[in-house]
């Protein structure tokens, strides 16, 4: 699966020579005689030739360097050429094939992004300093991430992260987290894909170690077993395994089975499906049966992670702010924020229904009131492009009060920050002036507090008329003008409103 990205086609006669120019540059890329730099790629040090002048025009890693320097690329080994020979740049953590595609983009602006190579391309764009290409890679991942390719993306992101970790792999780490969050949210469907069965052992462990897999623990075990059988080339049901087949499956499950929370698996399933594989040490089997004999409260109160059920990351289904890790965010895994919001609400398993997403309604205040007025309780979740995530909770609805005042009393409303650049952990700021908790302003979106502590304007993605005057009607430890969105006035990337499902 791939995406073709290329420059716009111009009809202007003044640009009629562009296609010919691009073809000439493409031929120049293949001209070793004029090249003055050679990249040695991978462990085999496959040579790829290029021209420093063009690289300097396009890539910041070749710009602003001191006399005698060739470039500044993390993890690269650079040597100046002698006797007219090209300078050499060794990049052992990048493949020849992807680097050639990268150079075609440098020379001509044309690129074909493949799912399996997008993270390596993202790493190249980041380390060599080609921002427009890095953005294209991020957009490709964000726009095409789906059940059918999530594990393919995960495998590529994990491989890239492993290669780049020694010299900085933040970009790959962010998208590794994004892939794991998506797979966790869609675990049952992702487990059924061929790409899941093809994951490396380390990548598989990353997935099944997640606290947010949205499946029962029995399904986690079945997925791990299916993976091990695939790796071992065993197709028979467990009851029909030969001893040699059982040994092969157990070998693949070694180092994996410990990440399945076997103590949570139903006793009958454990006896009929898990134990017959022979993959569980006898000590753990005995512990499993001992725990099953104890009152449930003992396991619920245990600090042993193996006894703690995974938290579904679909508590806020449909959220584009909470369900996927954002490359611009200050935190990594946004699914953990769902658990925090539910802790503040007072029900750790509460499910929520999406009432309104600003980006789906042109950020219209009128649409907000049409869809949200009269509904309570609600969570409003606001995100900026810079990575801030904040919002407010109200147990009373937005609607024009029967009195002269446009304010509504609440003793339970609060504002909160989930991600910010103040290094303040997720925190909530309770209402202190209860008479002014929620404000009905028909020309604005949600407004909290007199002042206002948090006010979202109409067309908030296009203007900076939204603002935060915290602390005023809301207060608490760490409260400030900057903690919610980084300043008094701000632009909004998107905001969402949720209300509980069920009673």
Coordinates of C-alpha atoms in Angstrom, one line a residue:
X1 CA 0.0 0.0 0.0
X2 CA 1.5 3.3 -1.0
X3 CA 0.8 7.0 -1.5
X4 CA 2.2 9.0 -4.3
X5 CA 3.3 12.5 -3.4
X6 CA 4.6 14.9 -6.0
X7 CA 4.7 18.6 -6.9
X8 CA 1.7 20.4 -8.4
X9 CA 1.3 20.5 -12.2
X10 CA 1.4 24.1 -13.5
X11 CA -0.3 25.2 -16.7
X12 CA 1.6 28.5 -16.7
X13 CA 3.7 28.7 -19.8
X14 CA 6.5 30.3 -17.8
X15 CA 6.9 27.0 -16.0
X16 CA 6.8 24.9 -19.2
X17 CA 10.4 23.8 -18.7
X18 CA 9.9 22.4 -15.2
X19 CA 9.2 18.8 -16.3
X20 CA 12.4 18.8 -18.4
X21 CA 14.4 20.3 -15.5
X22 CA 13.1 17.6 -13.1
X23 CA 14.1 14.9 -15.7
X24 CA 17.6 16.4 -16.0
X25 CA 17.9 16.4 -12.2
X26 CA 16.8 12.8 -12.1
X27 CA 19.6 11.9 -14.6
X28 CA 22.1 13.9 -12.6
X29 CA 21.3 11.7 -9.5
X30 CA 22.5 8.7 -11.5
X31 CA 25.8 10.4 -12.6
X32 CA 28.5 9.0 -10.4
X33 CA 31.3 10.9 -12.2
X34 CA 30.1 14.3 -11.1
X35 CA 29.1 13.2 -7.6
X36 CA 31.2 14.5 -4.7
X37 CA 29.7 12.5 -1.9
X38 CA 28.9 8.9 -1.4
X39 CA 26.6 7.4 1.2
X40 CA 27.4 3.9 2.5
X41 CA 24.1 2.4 3.6
X42 CA 23.4 -0.5 5.9
X43 CA 25.7 -3.1 7.2
X44 CA 26.8 -4.0 3.7
X45 CA 27.8 -0.3 3.1
X46 CA 26.0 -0.2 -0.3
X47 CA 27.2 3.0 -2.1
X48 CA 24.8 5.7 -3.2
X49 CA 26.2 8.8 -4.8
X50 CA 25.0 12.3 -4.6
X51 CA 25.9 16.0 -4.9
X52 CA 26.6 18.2 -1.9
X53 CA 25.4 21.4 -3.5
X54 CA 21.9 20.0 -4.0
X55 CA 21.9 18.4 -0.6
X56 CA 22.9 21.8 0.9
X57 CA 20.1 23.5 -1.0
X58 CA 17.4 21.1 0.4
X59 CA 18.6 19.6 3.7
X60 CA 19.5 21.6 6.9
X61 CA 22.0 18.9 7.9
X62 CA 24.3 20.2 5.1
X63 CA 23.7 23.9 5.8
X64 CA 25.5 26.2 8.2
X65 CA 28.4 23.9 8.7
X66 CA 32.0 24.9 9.5
X67 CA 34.8 24.9 7.0
X68 CA 36.1 21.3 6.6
X69 CA 32.8 19.8 7.8
X70 CA 30.7 17.7 5.5
X71 CA 27.4 17.4 7.3
X72 CA 25.8 17.0 10.7
X73 CA 23.8 13.8 10.7
X74 CA 23.2 11.9 14.1
X75 CA 24.8 8.5 14.1
X76 CA 26.7 9.1 10.8
X77 CA 30.4 8.5 10.3
X78 CA 31.8 11.1 8.0
X79 CA 35.2 11.2 6.2
X80 CA 36.5 13.8 3.7
X81 CA 37.5 12.5 0.3
X82 CA 41.2 12.6 -0.7
X83 CA 42.7 12.8 -4.1
X84 CA 39.5 13.9 -5.8
X85 CA 37.5 11.0 -4.3
X86 CA 34.0 11.7 -3.0
X87 CA 33.5 12.4 0.7
X88 CA 31.9 9.4 2.5
X89 CA 29.0 9.3 4.9
X90 CA 28.3 6.0 6.6
X91 CA 24.6 5.5 7.6
X92 CA 24.5 1.9 8.9
X93 CA 20.9 2.2 10.2
X94 CA 19.3 3.1 6.9
X95 CA 18.6 0.9 3.9
X96 CA 19.8 1.5 0.4
X97 CA 16.4 1.3 -1.2
X98 CA 14.7 3.9 1.0
X99 CA 17.7 6.2 0.8
X100 CA 17.5 6.2 -3.0
X101 CA 13.8 7.1 -2.8
X102 CA 14.8 9.9 -0.3
X103 CA 17.3 11.3 -2.8
X104 CA 14.8 11.2 -5.7
X105 CA 12.6 13.4 -3.5
X106 CA 15.6 15.7 -2.7
X107 CA 16.4 16.1 -6.4
X108 CA 13.0 16.2 -8.0
X109 CA 10.3 16.6 -5.3
X110 CA 8.7 13.3 -6.3
X111 CA 8.1 10.5 -3.8
X112 CA 6.3 7.2 -3.4
X113 CA 5.6 6.4 0.3
X114 CA 5.2 2.8 1.2
X115 CA 3.7 1.7 4.5
X116 CA 6.7 -0.6 5.3
X117 CA 9.2 2.2 4.7
X118 CA 7.4 5.4 5.9
X119 CA 9.1 5.4 9.3
X120 CA 12.5 5.0 7.9
X121 CA 11.7 7.8 5.5
X122 CA 10.5 9.9 8.4
X123 CA 13.8 9.3 10.2
X124 CA 15.8 10.3 7.2
X125 CA 13.7 13.5 6.8
X126 CA 14.2 14.3 10.5
X127 CA 17.9 13.6 10.7
X128 CA 18.9 15.1 7.4
X129 CA 16.6 18.1 7.9
X130 CA 13.9 18.0 5.2
X131 CA 10.8 19.2 7.1
X132 CA 8.3 19.1 4.2
X133 CA 9.1 15.4 3.7
X134 CA 8.8 14.6 7.4
X135 CA 5.3 16.3 7.4
X136 CA 4.3 14.2 4.4
X137 CA 5.3 11.0 6.2
X138 CA 3.3 12.0 9.3
X139 CA 0.3 12.8 7.2
X140 CA 0.6 9.5 5.4
X141 CA 0.6 7.6 8.7
X142 CA -2.2 9.6 10.3
X143 CA -4.5 9.5 7.2
X144 CA -4.0 5.8 6.3
X145 CA -3.7 4.1 9.7
X146 CA -6.3 1.3 9.7
X147 CA -6.9 -2.2 11.0
X148 CA -5.5 -3.7 7.7
X149 CA -2.1 -1.9 8.0
X150 CA -1.7 -1.1 11.7
X151 CA 0.6 -4.0 12.4
X152 CA 2.6 -3.3 9.3
X153 CA 3.1 0.2 10.5
X154 CA 3.9 -1.1 14.0
X155 CA 6.6 -3.4 12.6
X156 CA 8.2 -0.6 10.5
X157 CA 8.0 1.9 13.4
X158 CA 9.5 -0.6 15.8
X159 CA 12.3 -1.5 13.5
X160 CA 13.1 2.2 12.9
X161 CA 12.9 2.9 16.6
X162 CA 15.4 0.1 17.4
X163 CA 17.8 1.4 14.7
X164 CA 17.6 5.1 15.8
X165 CA 17.3 4.7 19.6
X166 CA 21.0 4.9 20.2
X167 CA 21.2 8.4 18.6
X168 CA 17.7 9.7 19.2
X169 CA 14.5 8.1 18.0
X170 CA 11.8 10.5 19.3
X171 CA 10.0 10.6 15.9
X172 CA 9.8 6.9 15.6
X173 CA 8.9 6.5 19.3
X174 CA 5.9 8.8 18.9
X175 CA 4.5 6.9 16.0
X176 CA 5.3 3.6 17.7
X177 CA 3.1 4.7 20.6
X178 CA 0.4 5.8 18.1
X179 CA 0.4 2.4 16.4
X180 CA 0.2 0.6 19.7
X181 CA -2.7 2.9 20.8
X182 CA -4.6 2.2 17.6
X183 CA -4.0 -1.6 17.8
X184 CA -5.1 -1.6 21.5
X185 CA -8.3 0.2 20.6
X186 CA -9.0 -2.2 17.7
X187 CA -7.3 -5.3 19.2
X188 CA -9.7 -8.0 18.3
X189 CA -9.7 -7.0 14.6
X190 CA -6.0 -6.3 14.4
X191 CA -5.3 -9.8 16.0
X192 CA -6.9 -11.4 13.0
X193 CA -4.7 -9.8 10.4
X194 CA -1.8 -11.6 8.7
X195 CA 0.5 -8.7 9.6
X196 CA -0.1 -9.3 13.3
X197 CA 1.1 -12.9 12.8
X198 CA 4.2 -11.6 11.1
X199 CA 5.3 -9.3 13.9
X200 CA 8.7 -9.9 15.6
X201 CA 8.7 -11.2 19.1
X202 CA 9.8 -7.9 20.5
X203 CA 7.0 -6.0 18.6
X204 CA 4.4 -8.6 19.8
X205 CA 5.5 -8.1 23.4
X206 CA 5.1 -4.3 23.0
X207 CA 1.5 -4.9 22.0
X208 CA 0.4 -7.5 24.5
X209 CA 2.1 -5.5 27.3
X210 CA -0.2 -2.6 26.8
X211 CA -2.5 -1.7 29.7
X212 CA -5.2 -0.6 27.2
X213 CA -6.0 -3.7 25.1
X214 CA -9.7 -3.5 24.4
X215 CA -10.3 -7.3 24.7
X216 CA -10.6 -9.9 27.4
X217 CA -7.5 -11.6 28.6
X218 CA -8.5 -14.9 27.0
X219 CA -8.3 -13.2 23.6
X220 CA -4.8 -11.9 24.4
X221 CA -3.7 -15.4 25.1
X222 CA -5.4 -16.8 21.9
X223 CA -3.7 -14.1 19.9
X224 CA -0.3 -14.9 21.3
X225 CA -0.8 -18.6 20.7
X226 CA -1.9 -18.0 17.1
X227 CA 1.2 -15.9 16.6
X228 CA 3.5 -18.7 18.1
X229 CA 1.8 -21.4 15.9
X230 CA 2.3 -19.3 12.8
X231 CA 6.0 -18.8 13.7
X232 CA 6.4 -22.5 14.4
X233 CA 4.5 -23.6 11.2
X234 CA 2.0 -25.5 13.3
X235 CA -1.6 -25.7 11.9
X236 CA -3.1 -28.5 14.1
X237 CA -5.3 -27.7 17.1
X238 CA -3.5 -28.1 20.5
X239 CA -5.0 -31.5 21.2
X240 CA -3.4 -33.0 18.1
X241 CA 0.1 -31.6 18.5
X242 CA 3.0 -33.9 18.2
X243 CA 5.6 -33.4 21.0
X244 CA 8.0 -31.9 18.5
X245 CA 5.3 -29.4 17.4
X246 CA 4.5 -28.5 21.0
X247 CA 8.2 -27.9 21.7
X248 CA 8.4 -25.5 18.7
X249 CA 5.3 -23.5 19.8
X250 CA 6.6 -23.3 23.4
X251 CA 9.9 -22.0 22.2
X252 CA 8.2 -19.1 20.4
X253 CA 6.0 -18.5 23.4
X254 CA 9.0 -18.3 25.7
X255 CA 9.4 -14.6 26.7
X256 CA 5.9 -13.9 25.5
X257 CA 3.6 -15.9 27.8
X258 CA 4.8 -13.9 30.8
X259 CA 3.2 -10.7 29.3
X260 CA -0.2 -12.4 29.2
X261 CA -2.1 -11.8 32.4
X262 CA -2.7 -15.5 33.0
X263 CA -4.1 -14.9 36.5
X264 CA -7.1 -13.1 35.0
X265 CA -8.1 -15.9 32.6
X266 CA -11.2 -17.8 33.3
X267 CA -10.5 -21.1 35.1
X268 CA -12.2 -23.2 32.5
X269 CA -10.4 -21.5 29.7
X270 CA -7.1 -21.8 31.5
X271 CA -7.7 -25.6 32.0
X272 CA -8.9 -26.3 28.5
X273 CA -6.8 -24.0 26.4
X274 CA -3.8 -22.6 28.2
X275 CA -2.4 -25.5 30.2
X276 CA -2.5 -28.1 27.4
X277 CA 0.0 -26.0 25.4
X278 CA 2.7 -26.7 28.0
X279 CA 3.9 -23.1 27.8
X280 CA 2.9 -22.2 31.4
X281 CA 5.4 -23.1 34.1
X282 CA 3.9 -25.4 36.8
X283 CA 4.6 -22.8 39.5
X284 CA 2.4 -20.3 37.7
X285 CA -0.4 -22.9 37.1
X286 CA -0.5 -23.6 40.8
X287 CA -0.5 -19.9 41.6
X288 CA -3.4 -19.5 39.2
X289 CA -5.5 -22.1 40.9
X290 CA -4.6 -20.8 44.4
X291 CA -5.7 -17.3 43.4
X292 CA -9.0 -18.6 41.9
X293 CA -9.8 -20.2 45.3
X294 CA -9.5 -16.9 47.1
X295 CA -12.3 -14.3 47.5
X296 CA -12.3 -11.9 44.5
X297 CA -11.5 -8.9 46.8
X298 CA -8.0 -10.3 47.4
X299 CA -7.1 -10.2 43.7
X300 CA -8.7 -6.8 43.2
X301 CA -6.7 -5.3 46.0
X302 CA -3.4 -6.8 44.8
X303 CA -0.6 -4.6 43.5
X304 CA 0.5 -7.5 41.2
X305 CA 0.0 -6.2 37.7
X306 CA -0.9 -9.7 36.6
X307 CA -4.1 -9.4 38.6
X308 CA -5.0 -6.0 37.3
X309 CA -7.5 -6.0 34.3
X310 CA -6.5 -4.0 31.3
X311 CA -8.2 -0.6 30.9
X312 CA -10.1 -0.3 27.7
X313 CA -9.0 2.6 25.7
X314 CA -12.4 3.0 24.1
X315 CA -14.0 4.8 27.1
X316 CA -14.3 7.8 24.8
X317 CA -15.0 6.1 21.4
X318 CA -14.7 8.4 18.4
X319 CA -12.3 10.8 20.1
X320 CA -9.6 12.0 17.8
X321 CA -7.9 13.9 20.7
X322 CA -7.7 11.0 23.3
X323 CA -7.5 7.8 21.3
X324 CA -4.3 8.5 19.2
X325 CA -1.0 9.8 20.3
X326 CA -0.2 13.1 18.6
X327 CA 3.3 13.7 17.2
X328 CA 3.1 17.3 18.6
X329 CA 2.0 16.2 22.1
X330 CA 3.9 16.6 25.3
X331 CA 2.9 13.1 26.5
X332 CA 3.1 9.8 24.6
X333 CA 0.1 7.6 25.2
X334 CA -3.2 9.5 25.1
X335 CA -5.3 6.5 26.0
X336 CA -4.1 6.8 29.7
X337 CA -5.9 10.2 29.8
X338 CA -9.2 8.4 29.4
X339 CA -8.6 6.6 32.6
X340 CA -7.7 9.8 34.4
X341 CA -10.9 11.6 33.2
X342 CA -12.9 8.7 34.5
X343 CA -11.2 8.8 37.9
X344 CA -12.1 12.4 38.2
X345 CA -15.7 11.6 37.1
X346 CA -15.9 8.9 39.8
X347 CA -16.6 5.9 37.7
X348 CA -13.5 4.1 36.3
X349 CA -15.5 2.1 33.7
X350 CA -17.8 4.9 32.5
X351 CA -18.3 4.9 28.7
X352 CA -18.9 8.2 26.9
X353 CA -20.8 9.3 23.8
X354 CA -19.4 11.9 21.4
X355 CA -21.9 14.8 21.2
X356 CA -19.9 17.3 19.2
X357 CA -16.6 17.6 17.4
X358 CA -15.7 21.2 16.3
X359 CA -13.8 20.2 13.2
X360 CA -16.8 18.3 11.9
X361 CA -19.0 21.4 12.2
X362 CA -16.7 24.1 10.9
X363 CA -15.9 25.2 14.4
X364 CA -19.3 26.9 14.6
X365 CA -20.5 28.2 18.0
X366 CA -24.1 28.0 16.6
X367 CA -23.6 24.3 15.9
X368 CA -22.1 23.8 19.4
X369 CA -25.2 25.2 21.0
X370 CA -27.6 23.3 18.6
X371 CA -26.0 20.0 19.6
X372 CA -24.8 20.5 23.2
X373 CA -27.4 22.8 24.9
X374 CA -29.5 21.0 27.4
X375 CA -27.1 18.1 27.8
X376 CA -25.4 17.2 31.1
X377 CA -23.1 16.1 32.4
X378 CA -20.4 16.8 29.8
X379 CA -16.7 16.7 29.3
X380 CA -15.2 19.3 27.0
X381 CA -11.8 18.3 25.7
X382 CA -9.7 21.0 23.8
X383 CA -6.5 20.5 21.9
X384 CA -4.0 22.9 20.4
X385 CA -1.6 22.2 17.5
X386 CA 1.3 22.8 20.0
X387 CA 0.2 19.7 21.9
X388 CA -1.8 21.2 24.8
X389 CA -4.8 19.1 25.9
X390 CA -7.2 20.7 28.4
X391 CA -10.9 21.2 29.0
X392 CA -13.7 21.3 31.6
X393 CA -16.3 19.2 33.2
X394 CA -19.8 20.4 34.0
X395 CA -22.7 18.6 35.7
X396 CA -25.1 21.3 34.5
X397 CA -26.1 22.0 30.9
X398 CA -25.4 25.0 28.7
X399 CA -28.7 26.8 28.2
X400 CA -30.0 30.2 28.8
X401 CA -31.0 30.4 32.5
X402 CA -34.5 31.6 33.5
X403 CA -32.9 34.5 35.4
X404 CA -31.3 37.7 34.1
X405 CA -27.9 36.2 34.7
X406 CA -26.3 34.0 32.0
X407 CA -24.4 32.1 34.6
X408 CA -25.3 28.6 36.0
X409 CA -24.5 27.4 39.5
X410 CA -22.4 24.2 40.0
X411 CA -20.5 22.8 42.9
X412 CA -19.0 19.9 40.9
X413 CA -17.6 21.7 37.8
X414 CA -13.9 21.8 37.2
X415 CA -11.3 22.6 34.6
X416 CA -8.3 20.4 33.9
X417 CA -5.0 20.0 32.1
X418 CA -3.9 16.7 30.6
X419 CA -0.8 17.8 28.6
X420 CA 1.0 21.1 28.8
X421 CA 4.5 22.7 28.5
X422 CA 4.6 23.6 32.2
X423 CA 5.6 20.0 33.1
X424 CA 2.5 19.9 35.3
X425 CA 1.0 16.4 35.5
X426 CA -2.6 15.9 34.7
X427 CA -4.5 18.1 37.2
X428 CA -7.9 19.5 37.8
X429 CA -8.9 22.9 39.0
X430 CA -12.2 22.9 41.0
X431 CA -14.8 25.7 40.8
X432 CA -14.4 28.1 43.7
X433 CA -17.0 30.7 42.6
X434 CA -19.9 28.3 42.2
X435 CA -22.5 30.9 41.1
X436 CA -20.4 31.5 37.9
X437 CA -19.4 27.9 37.0
X438 CA -20.8 27.7 33.5
X439 CA -21.6 30.6 31.2
X440 CA -24.2 30.7 28.4
X441 CA -22.8 32.8 25.5
X442 CA -24.7 32.2 22.2
X443 CA -22.0 33.7 20.1
X444 CA -19.3 31.5 21.6
X445 CA -18.6 27.8 22.2
X446 CA -18.2 26.4 25.8
X447 CA -17.4 29.0 28.4
X448 CA -16.4 28.2 32.0
X449 CA -16.3 30.8 34.8
X450 CA -16.8 34.6 35.0
X451 CA -13.8 36.2 33.5
X452 CA -13.6 33.7 31.8
X453 CA -11.3 30.9 33.1
X454 CA -11.8 29.1 29.7
X455 CA -13.6 30.5 26.8
X456 CA -13.8 29.0 23.3
X457 CA -14.6 31.4 20.5
X458 CA -16.6 31.0 17.3
X459 CA -14.3 29.9 14.4
X460 CA -11.7 29.2 17.1
X461 CA -9.4 27.4 14.6
X462 CA -9.0 30.6 12.6
X463 CA -8.6 33.3 15.3
X464 CA -7.0 33.8 18.7
X465 CA -10.1 35.1 20.4
X466 CA -10.3 32.0 22.7
X467 CA -8.7 32.7 26.0
X468 CA -8.0 31.4 29.5
X469 CA -8.2 33.6 32.6
X470 CA -7.4 30.9 35.1
X471 CA -7.4 31.3 38.1
X472 CA -10.6 33.2 38.6
X473 CA -13.8 31.2 39.1
X474 CA -11.7 28.1 39.1
X475 CA -8.5 27.5 41.1
X476 CA -6.1 24.9 42.4
X477 CA -2.5 23.9 42.6
X478 CA -0.6 24.9 39.5
X479 CA -3.4 27.1 38.2
X480 CA -2.1 29.9 35.9
X481 CA -2.9 31.7 32.6
X482 CA -0.4 29.5 30.8
X483 CA -1.2 26.0 32.1
X484 CA -4.3 25.2 29.9
X485 CA -3.2 26.3 26.4
X486 CA 0.2 28.0 26.8
X487 CA -1.0 31.6 27.1
X488 CA -4.0 33.9 27.6
X489 CA -5.1 33.9 24.0
X490 CA -4.8 30.9 21.8
X491 CA -6.0 29.1 18.6
X492 CA -7.8 25.7 18.9
X493 CA -6.8 22.7 16.8
X494 CA -10.0 20.9 17.7
X495 CA -12.4 20.4 20.6
X496 CA -14.9 17.6 21.5
X497 CA -17.8 17.3 23.9
X498 CA -18.8 14.0 25.5
X499 CA -21.7 12.9 27.7
X500 CA -22.0 9.6 29.6
X501 CA -23.7 6.6 28.0
X502 CA -26.2 4.6 30.0
X503 CA -27.9 5.8 33.2

